[in-house]
Amino acid sequence: MSAPSKSKDFSVYFQPPSMRDAKTRGKSEINVQYTDGLPEEFKGLGLGKKYLLRTFGCQMNEHDSEMIAGLLEAMGYETTDDKNEADLILLNTCAVRENAEDKVFGELGHLKGLKREKPDLILGVCGCMSQEEAVVKRILAKHNFVDLIFGTHNIHRLPFLLKESMFNKELVVEVWSKEGDIIENLPKKRAGMRAWVNIMYGCDKFCTYCIVPYTRGKERSRLPQDVLNEVRELAQQGYQEVTLLGQNVNAYGKDFEEMKYGFGDLLNEIRLIGVPRIRFTTSHPRDFDDHLIEVLAKRGNLVEHIHLPVQSGSNEILKRMTRKYNVAQYLELVEKIRAAIPDAVLTTDFILGFPGETEEQFQETLELARKVQYDMAFTFIYSPREGTPAFEMKDDVPYEVKQRRLADLNEVLKESGIAHNRRMIGQVHEVLVESESKNNSSMLSGRTRTNKLVHFEGDASLIGKLVHVNIEEAMTFYLRGTMVEAPVGSAI
Ligand code: SAH
Ligand code: SF4
Ligand code: F3S
C-alpha cells in the first residue's frame, strides 16, 4: 500500500481492506453487542454542522445510510441537500458493477474543487467500495483529498472515526475485512411509512461473478427476538410496510448453532404482528424450502410477491456461476410457489453475457423467461469484478452482443409484464400511497401489495395510508386507476 500524503501516523487509524481476509470464512463465533445509543462523549460534536449523505447501492445500503444518518443526528448534525453548505459529505457506495463504481469516482472528481475551497469540509467514502483493496488504493493515490474511509463492518465506529478526523486532521481509514459482532440498538433515521429491517448480514454463496460476499462478510443472522422486537416497535409507530433485508433471507438461521429456526419460522411469527405488509428481499432459489412456501401461503400481511433471482436459463452457465441449482429445479420451485399462491407475482434478476455465454445458452435464457412469465425483472450486463473467480475467466462476449441480448431479453420480459398488468384491469387493489405524482400534483402514486406502481387521483392527505384503487389502464411499468371505497370484507 503506497503511503497517503495526508497521514503521518498510520498506527491506529490506517486499516485498509484485504481481499484475502475477506475471502476466508472462519469458525469464530459471532456475538451480539447491545449498545446503549450514542456514548456521551460524542453528543453535541455535530451541533451547528450539516451533513450530506449520498447512497449509491441496494436496499441494504440504503438501510445502512439510515443508520449512518441516525448516528450523525444523535451527534447533533443536521441534514442538507446542498453540498455548498455541508460540513460533512459521505458517499455510501456500491461495488456490484463497474458503472456503480464509475459514478462514485465521477462524484469524487466533482467534489475535488469544493474540498479545495473549503478545506475544513470532511469528505468520506463508505459502503461496499471501501471494502475493496483496489478501490482504496486508487482513492489514496488519485483522490487523496478524501479524509475518511470506513467499511460496511465499521458503521457503528463512525462517531469515533469522525472525531478523529475532526480533531487530528489526519486521514482516517478503518475497514475491517472480517465481520465483527452484530451490533444492536444503533439509532436509525427512517423516513415515510415503509421501513427496512435487517434480519441477517453477509453472504456465503460466493456466486463466481459477485463481489458481495467480500464486501459484506460471512452470513450471520440477528436473533429472532431482536428482529421481532424491532418489527413490533415499527408496528406501534404506525409503519404500514416492513421489508426484511438480507442477501439471502432464506438462509436466515442457518448459522444458529443451538436452535433450529429458519426464515419460515421467523415469518410465521412476524405475520402475527400488526404491520399491514411484510416484504422480504432477496430470496435465493437454493434455500427456498417447503416450510417457507407453506407459511407464505397463509398470506395475511405476508405479501404475494417473491423476488427470485435466476441469473441465467442455461445449466452450464448456472454451474459456472455456482448458483447451486439447475433450470429444472428452479422451474419446479416456481411451480410449487404458484400451486400454493396462485396469484404470486414473481420477479427476478438476469445477467447477460457471462464469460463464455454462447448464443444457444442465451436462447435458453429467453426460453426460461417465456416459461416463467415474470411480472418484472432486473437485467444486467455482466461486469467483471476484481477478486471474484469469474474475473479470471475470459470476458469474451463482445459488448455489442451483450447489449443485443439485453435488449432481446427485455423485449420478452416486457410482453409478460404487460400481459400480467392487463389482467389486473377491472380488479380492485389495495394501494399504499407513497407520494404525489412527479408530473401532476393532483395525482397520487402508490404500490399494490405486489409492489406495482399505481397512479390515481387523490388528496395529498392520503400519503402514508392504505386505499383501494380500481385498475383501469395498464402499462409495462405502471398502472392507472380510480380510488374506490374498500370492498366488503376488507381490513380497512
Ligand atoms: N443477494 C442477491 C443479489 C445481490 S446483487 C441475490 O443473490 O439474489 C443484485 C444483482 O446484481 C444480482 O442478482 C445479479 O443479477 C447482479 N449482479 C451481481 N454481480 C454482478 C456482476 N458482476 N455483473 C452484473 N450483474 C451482477
Ligand atoms: Fe452475490 Fe450470489 Fe451472494 Fe447474491 S447469493 S449476494 S449474487 S454471491
Ligand atoms: Fe448492495 Fe452494492 Fe453492496 S448491491 S451489498 S451496495 S455491492
PDB file of N, CA and C in Angstrom, residues 271-335:
ATOM      1  N   ARG A 271     -45.826 -12.640  10.928  1.00  0.00           N
ATOM      2  CA  ARG A 271     -47.156 -12.439  10.328  1.00  0.00           C
ATOM      3  C   ARG A 271     -48.217 -12.136  11.382  1.00  0.00           C
ATOM      4  N   LEU A 272     -47.901 -12.399  12.647  1.00  0.00           N
ATOM      5  CA  LEU A 272     -48.873 -12.131  13.701  1.00  0.00           C
ATOM      6  C   LEU A 272     -48.738 -10.707  14.258  1.00  0.00           C
ATOM      7  N   ILE A 273     -47.733  -9.983  13.774  1.00  0.00           N
ATOM      8  CA  ILE A 273     -47.527  -8.598  14.238  1.00  0.00           C
ATOM      9  C   ILE A 273     -48.342  -7.663  13.336  1.00  0.00           C
ATOM     10  N   GLY A 274     -48.882  -6.613  13.948  1.00  0.00           N
ATOM     11  CA  GLY A 274     -49.813  -5.754  13.202  1.00  0.00           C
ATOM     12  C   GLY A 274     -49.197  -4.738  12.263  1.00  0.00           C
ATOM     13  N   VAL A 275     -48.324  -5.175  11.373  1.00  0.00           N
ATOM     14  CA  VAL A 275     -47.885  -4.298  10.275  1.00  0.00           C
ATOM     15  C   VAL A 275     -48.639  -4.801   9.044  1.00  0.00           C
ATOM     16  N   PRO A 276     -49.334  -3.910   8.314  1.00  0.00           N
ATOM     17  CA  PRO A 276     -50.178  -4.396   7.211  1.00  0.00           C
ATOM     18  C   PRO A 276     -49.436  -5.167   6.125  1.00  0.00           C
ATOM     19  N   ARG A 277     -48.185  -4.809   5.867  1.00  0.00           N
ATOM     20  CA  ARG A 277     -47.473  -5.502   4.780  1.00  0.00           C
ATOM     21  C   ARG A 277     -46.068  -5.889   5.205  1.00  0.00           C
ATOM     22  N   ILE A 278     -45.734  -7.135   4.950  1.00  0.00           N
ATOM     23  CA  ILE A 278     -44.369  -7.609   5.192  1.00  0.00           C
ATOM     24  C   ILE A 278     -43.794  -8.114   3.873  1.00  0.00           C
ATOM     25  N   ARG A 279     -42.675  -7.527   3.459  1.00  0.00           N
ATOM     26  CA  ARG A 279     -41.961  -7.988   2.264  1.00  0.00           C
ATOM     27  C   ARG A 279     -40.611  -8.537   2.676  1.00  0.00           C
ATOM     28  N   PHE A 280     -39.926  -9.149   1.736  1.00  0.00           N
ATOM     29  CA  PHE A 280     -38.545  -9.553   2.017  1.00  0.00           C
ATOM     30  C   PHE A 280     -37.751  -9.572   0.724  1.00  0.00           C
ATOM     31  N   THR A 281     -36.470  -9.362   0.862  1.00  0.00           N
ATOM     32  CA  THR A 281     -35.586  -9.443  -0.284  1.00  0.00           C
ATOM     33  C   THR A 281     -34.151  -9.600   0.206  1.00  0.00           C
ATOM     34  N   THR A 282     -33.360 -10.474  -0.420  1.00  0.00           N
ATOM     35  CA  THR A 282     -33.647 -11.267  -1.592  1.00  0.00           C
ATOM     36  C   THR A 282     -33.671 -12.730  -1.193  1.00  0.00           C
ATOM     37  N   SER A 283     -34.529 -13.488  -1.863  1.00  0.00           N
ATOM     38  CA  SER A 283     -34.539 -14.917  -1.563  1.00  0.00           C
ATOM     39  C   SER A 283     -33.760 -15.659  -2.649  1.00  0.00           C
ATOM     40  N   HIS A 284     -32.944 -16.590  -2.221  1.00  0.00           N
ATOM     41  CA  HIS A 284     -32.142 -17.376  -3.162  1.00  0.00           C
ATOM     42  C   HIS A 284     -32.905 -18.664  -3.470  1.00  0.00           C
ATOM     43  N   PRO A 285     -33.010 -19.041  -4.746  1.00  0.00           N
ATOM     44  CA  PRO A 285     -33.781 -20.241  -5.088  1.00  0.00           C
ATOM     45  C   PRO A 285     -33.311 -21.499  -4.346  1.00  0.00           C
ATOM     46  N   ARG A 286     -32.037 -21.566  -4.059  1.00  0.00           N
ATOM     47  CA  ARG A 286     -31.484 -22.770  -3.444  1.00  0.00           C
ATOM     48  C   ARG A 286     -32.082 -23.057  -2.047  1.00  0.00           C
ATOM     49  N   ASP A 287     -32.296 -22.026  -1.267  1.00  0.00           N
ATOM     50  CA  ASP A 287     -32.732 -22.240   0.122  1.00  0.00           C
ATOM     51  C   ASP A 287     -34.237 -22.059   0.313  1.00  0.00           C
ATOM     52  N   PHE A 288     -34.997 -22.021  -0.774  1.00  0.00           N
ATOM     53  CA  PHE A 288     -36.431 -21.753  -0.662  1.00  0.00           C
ATOM     54  C   PHE A 288     -37.153 -23.063  -0.314  1.00  0.00           C
ATOM     55  N   ASP A 289     -37.375 -23.342   0.958  1.00  0.00           N
ATOM     56  CA  ASP A 289     -37.893 -24.669   1.316  1.00  0.00           C
ATOM     57  C   ASP A 289     -39.431 -24.706   1.413  1.00  0.00           C
ATOM     58  N   ASP A 290     -39.951 -25.925   1.561  1.00  0.00           N
ATOM     59  CA  ASP A 290     -41.411 -26.119   1.558  1.00  0.00           C
ATOM     60  C   ASP A 290     -42.078 -25.427   2.733  1.00  0.00           C
ATOM     61  N   HIS A 291     -41.392 -25.423   3.867  1.00  0.00           N
ATOM     62  CA  HIS A 291     -41.978 -24.770   5.040  1.00  0.00           C
ATOM     63  C   HIS A 291     -42.200 -23.285   4.771  1.00  0.00           C
ATOM     64  N   LEU A 292     -41.231 -22.665   4.116  1.00  0.00           N
ATOM     65  CA  LEU A 292     -41.357 -21.244   3.784  1.00  0.00           C
ATOM     66  C   LEU A 292     -42.573 -21.020   2.876  1.00  0.00           C
ATOM     67  N   ILE A 293     -42.749 -21.880   1.876  1.00  0.00           N
ATOM     68  CA  ILE A 293     -43.894 -21.732   0.966  1.00  0.00           C
ATOM     69  C   ILE A 293     -45.196 -21.881   1.751  1.00  0.00           C
ATOM     70  N   GLU A 294     -45.210 -22.857   2.648  1.00  0.00           N
ATOM     71  CA  GLU A 294     -46.398 -23.107   3.481  1.00  0.00           C
ATOM     72  C   GLU A 294     -46.774 -21.862   4.301  1.00  0.00           C
ATOM     73  N   VAL A 295     -45.754 -21.234   4.873  1.00  0.00           N
ATOM     74  CA  VAL A 295     -46.008 -20.041   5.696  1.00  0.00           C
ATOM     75  C   VAL A 295     -46.487 -18.889   4.804  1.00  0.00           C
ATOM     76  N   LEU A 296     -45.827 -18.712   3.662  1.00  0.00           N
ATOM     77  CA  LEU A 296     -46.221 -17.615   2.762  1.00  0.00           C
ATOM     78  C   LEU A 296     -47.658 -17.785   2.282  1.00  0.00           C
ATOM     79  N   ALA A 297     -48.072 -19.034   2.126  1.00  0.00           N
ATOM     80  CA  ALA A 297     -49.438 -19.306   1.647  1.00  0.00           C
ATOM     81  C   ALA A 297     -50.485 -18.904   2.673  1.00  0.00           C
ATOM     82  N   LYS A 298     -50.076 -18.638   3.915  1.00  0.00           N
ATOM     83  CA  LYS A 298     -51.036 -18.160   4.913  1.00  0.00           C
ATOM     84  C   LYS A 298     -51.403 -16.699   4.669  1.00  0.00           C
ATOM     85  N   ARG A 299     -50.647 -16.041   3.825  1.00  0.00           N
ATOM     86  CA  ARG A 299     -50.913 -14.668   3.364  1.00  0.00           C
ATOM     87  C   ARG A 299     -51.034 -13.670   4.510  1.00  0.00           C
ATOM     88  N   GLY A 300     -52.237 -13.093   4.717  1.00  0.00           N
ATOM     89  CA  GLY A 300     -52.360 -12.040   5.725  1.00  0.00           C
ATOM     90  C   GLY A 300     -51.454 -10.884   5.339  1.00  0.00           C
ATOM     91  N   ASN A 301     -50.576 -10.515   6.245  1.00  0.00           N
ATOM     92  CA  ASN A 301     -49.675  -9.389   5.917  1.00  0.00           C
ATOM     93  C   ASN A 301     -48.459  -9.832   5.080  1.00  0.00           C
ATOM     94  N   LEU A 302     -48.296 -11.123   4.857  1.00  0.00           N
ATOM     95  CA  LEU A 302     -47.179 -11.577   4.005  1.00  0.00           C
ATOM     96  C   LEU A 302     -47.604 -11.397   2.548  1.00  0.00           C
ATOM     97  N   VAL A 303     -46.986 -10.478   1.855  1.00  0.00           N
ATOM     98  CA  VAL A 303     -47.468 -10.133   0.513  1.00  0.00           C
ATOM     99  C   VAL A 303     -47.137 -11.238  -0.494  1.00  0.00           C
ATOM    100  N   GLU A 304     -47.925 -11.272  -1.567  1.00  0.00           N
ATOM    101  CA  GLU A 304     -47.754 -12.345  -2.557  1.00  0.00           C
ATOM    102  C   GLU A 304     -46.801 -11.900  -3.679  1.00  0.00           C
ATOM    103  N   HIS A 305     -45.635 -11.422  -3.266  1.00  0.00           N
ATOM    104  CA  HIS A 305     -44.602 -11.039  -4.236  1.00  0.00           C
ATOM    105  C   HIS A 305     -43.283 -11.688  -3.834  1.00  0.00           C
ATOM    106  N   ILE A 306     -42.697 -12.403  -4.768  1.00  0.00           N
ATOM    107  CA  ILE A 306     -41.428 -13.069  -4.457  1.00  0.00           C
ATOM    108  C   ILE A 306     -40.390 -12.697  -5.518  1.00  0.00           C
ATOM    109  N   HIS A 307     -39.298 -12.118  -5.043  1.00  0.00           N
ATOM    110  CA  HIS A 307     -38.188 -11.807  -5.954  1.00  0.00           C
ATOM    111  C   HIS A 307     -37.236 -12.999  -5.897  1.00  0.00           C
ATOM    112  N   LEU A 308     -37.106 -13.676  -7.031  1.00  0.00           N
ATOM    113  CA  LEU A 308     -36.391 -14.948  -7.045  1.00  0.00           C
ATOM    114  C   LEU A 308     -35.341 -14.928  -8.165  1.00  0.00           C
ATOM    115  N   PRO A 309     -34.183 -14.322  -7.888  1.00  0.00           N
ATOM    116  CA  PRO A 309     -33.185 -14.154  -8.955  1.00  0.00           C
ATOM    117  C   PRO A 309     -32.760 -15.477  -9.575  1.00  0.00           C
ATOM    118  N   VAL A 310     -32.823 -15.532 -10.915  1.00  0.00           N
ATOM    119  CA  VAL A 310     -32.453 -16.772 -11.607  1.00  0.00           C
ATOM    120  C   VAL A 310     -31.088 -16.642 -12.273  1.00  0.00           C
ATOM    121  N   GLN A 311     -30.762 -15.471 -12.765  1.00  0.00           N
ATOM    122  CA  GLN A 311     -29.477 -15.102 -13.412  1.00  0.00           C
ATOM    123  C   GLN A 311     -29.318 -15.641 -14.824  1.00  0.00           C
ATOM    124  N   SER A 312     -29.660 -16.925 -15.076  1.00  0.00           N
ATOM    125  CA  SER A 312     -29.488 -17.477 -16.429  1.00  0.00           C
ATOM    126  C   SER A 312     -30.424 -18.669 -16.609  1.00  0.00           C
ATOM    127  N   GLY A 313     -30.735 -18.963 -17.877  1.00  0.00           N
ATOM    128  CA  GLY A 313     -31.583 -20.118 -18.170  1.00  0.00           C
ATOM    129  C   GLY A 313     -30.774 -21.280 -18.716  1.00  0.00           C
ATOM    130  N   SER A 314     -29.452 -21.197 -18.588  1.00  0.00           N
ATOM    131  CA  SER A 314     -28.594 -22.277 -19.103  1.00  0.00           C
ATOM    132  C   SER A 314     -27.950 -23.020 -17.940  1.00  0.00           C
ATOM    133  N   ASN A 315     -28.095 -24.337 -17.939  1.00  0.00           N
ATOM    134  CA  ASN A 315     -27.497 -25.128 -16.851  1.00  0.00           C
ATOM    135  C   ASN A 315     -25.987 -24.959 -16.780  1.00  0.00           C
ATOM    136  N   GLU A 316     -25.379 -24.886 -17.958  1.00  0.00           N
ATOM    137  CA  GLU A 316     -23.919 -24.768 -17.994  1.00  0.00           C
ATOM    138  C   GLU A 316     -23.482 -23.436 -17.353  1.00  0.00           C
ATOM    139  N   ILE A 317     -24.170 -22.367 -17.711  1.00  0.00           N
ATOM    140  CA  ILE A 317     -23.817 -21.048 -17.149  1.00  0.00           C
ATOM    141  C   ILE A 317     -24.115 -21.025 -15.653  1.00  0.00           C
ATOM    142  N   LEU A 318     -25.252 -21.582 -15.255  1.00  0.00           N
ATOM    143  CA  LEU A 318     -25.592 -21.605 -13.816  1.00  0.00           C
ATOM    144  C   LEU A 318     -24.503 -22.328 -13.033  1.00  0.00           C
ATOM    145  N   LYS A 319     -23.987 -23.389 -13.652  1.00  0.00           N
ATOM    146  CA  LYS A 319     -22.937 -24.157 -12.986  1.00  0.00           C
ATOM    147  C   LYS A 319     -21.676 -23.297 -12.830  1.00  0.00           C
ATOM    148  N   ARG A 320     -21.349 -22.588 -13.895  1.00  0.00           N
ATOM    149  CA  ARG A 320     -20.128 -21.777 -13.822  1.00  0.00           C
ATOM    150  C   ARG A 320     -20.314 -20.534 -12.941  1.00  0.00           C
ATOM    151  N   MET A 321     -21.558 -20.170 -12.725  1.00  0.00           N
ATOM    152  CA  MET A 321     -21.840 -19.074 -11.780  1.00  0.00           C
ATOM    153  C   MET A 321     -21.875 -19.592 -10.334  1.00  0.00           C
ATOM    154  N   THR A 322     -21.825 -20.910 -10.179  1.00  0.00           N
ATOM    155  CA  THR A 322     -22.016 -21.592  -8.874  1.00  0.00           C
ATOM    156  C   THR A 322     -23.320 -21.151  -8.209  1.00  0.00           C
ATOM    157  N   ARG A 323     -24.397 -21.200  -8.964  1.00  0.00           N
ATOM    158  CA  ARG A 323     -25.682 -20.809  -8.369  1.00  0.00           C
ATOM    159  C   ARG A 323     -26.294 -21.954  -7.548  1.00  0.00           C
ATOM    160  N   LYS A 324     -25.796 -23.153  -7.727  1.00  0.00           N
ATOM    161  CA  LYS A 324     -26.217 -24.304  -6.914  1.00  0.00           C
ATOM    162  C   LYS A 324     -27.662 -24.754  -7.157  1.00  0.00           C
ATOM    163  N   TYR A 325     -28.204 -24.459  -8.342  1.00  0.00           N
ATOM    164  CA  TYR A 325     -29.466 -25.057  -8.775  1.00  0.00           C
ATOM    165  C   TYR A 325     -29.402 -25.144 -10.293  1.00  0.00           C
ATOM    166  N   ASN A 326     -30.258 -26.011 -10.872  1.00  0.00           N
ATOM    167  CA  ASN A 326     -30.335 -26.018 -12.328  1.00  0.00           C
ATOM    168  C   ASN A 326     -31.722 -25.545 -12.769  1.00  0.00           C
ATOM    169  N   VAL A 327     -31.901 -25.457 -14.090  1.00  0.00           N
ATOM    170  CA  VAL A 327     -33.138 -24.883 -14.612  1.00  0.00           C
ATOM    171  C   VAL A 327     -34.351 -25.686 -14.146  1.00  0.00           C
ATOM    172  N   ALA A 328     -34.234 -27.035 -14.191  1.00  0.00           N
ATOM    173  CA  ALA A 328     -35.384 -27.876 -13.805  1.00  0.00           C
ATOM    174  C   ALA A 328     -35.757 -27.619 -12.341  1.00  0.00           C
ATOM    175  N   GLN A 329     -34.759 -27.506 -11.476  1.00  0.00           N
ATOM    176  CA  GLN A 329     -35.054 -27.257 -10.056  1.00  0.00           C
ATOM    177  C   GLN A 329     -35.715 -25.888  -9.868  1.00  0.00           C
ATOM    178  N   TYR A 330     -35.220 -24.917 -10.615  1.00  0.00           N
ATOM    179  CA  TYR A 330     -35.802 -23.568 -10.496  1.00  0.00           C
ATOM    180  C   TYR A 330     -37.268 -23.591 -10.939  1.00  0.00           C
ATOM    181  N   LEU A 331     -37.520 -24.259 -12.085  1.00  0.00           N
ATOM    182  CA  LEU A 331     -38.899 -24.294 -12.601  1.00  0.00           C
ATOM    183  C   LEU A 331     -39.821 -25.060 -11.655  1.00  0.00           C
ATOM    184  N   GLU A 332     -39.268 -26.089 -11.032  1.00  0.00           N
ATOM    185  CA  GLU A 332     -40.066 -26.863 -10.071  1.00  0.00           C
ATOM    186  C   GLU A 332     -40.461 -25.976  -8.879  1.00  0.00           C
ATOM    187  N   LEU A 333     -39.506 -25.159  -8.458  1.00  0.00           N
ATOM    188  CA  LEU A 333     -39.776 -24.244  -7.352  1.00  0.00           C
ATOM    189  C   LEU A 333     -40.866 -23.233  -7.739  1.00  0.00           C
ATOM    190  N   VAL A 334     -40.755 -22.710  -8.957  1.00  0.00           N
ATOM    191  CA  VAL A 334     -41.767 -21.752  -9.432  1.00  0.00           C
ATOM    192  C   VAL A 334     -43.150 -22.411  -9.416  1.00  0.00           C
ATOM    193  N   GLU A 335     -43.204 -23.659  -9.876  1.00  0.00           N
ATOM    194  CA  GLU A 335     -44.496 -24.360  -9.893  1.00  0.00           C
ATOM    195  C   GLU A 335     -45.062 -24.547  -8.503  1.00  0.00           C
TER     196      GLU A 335
END
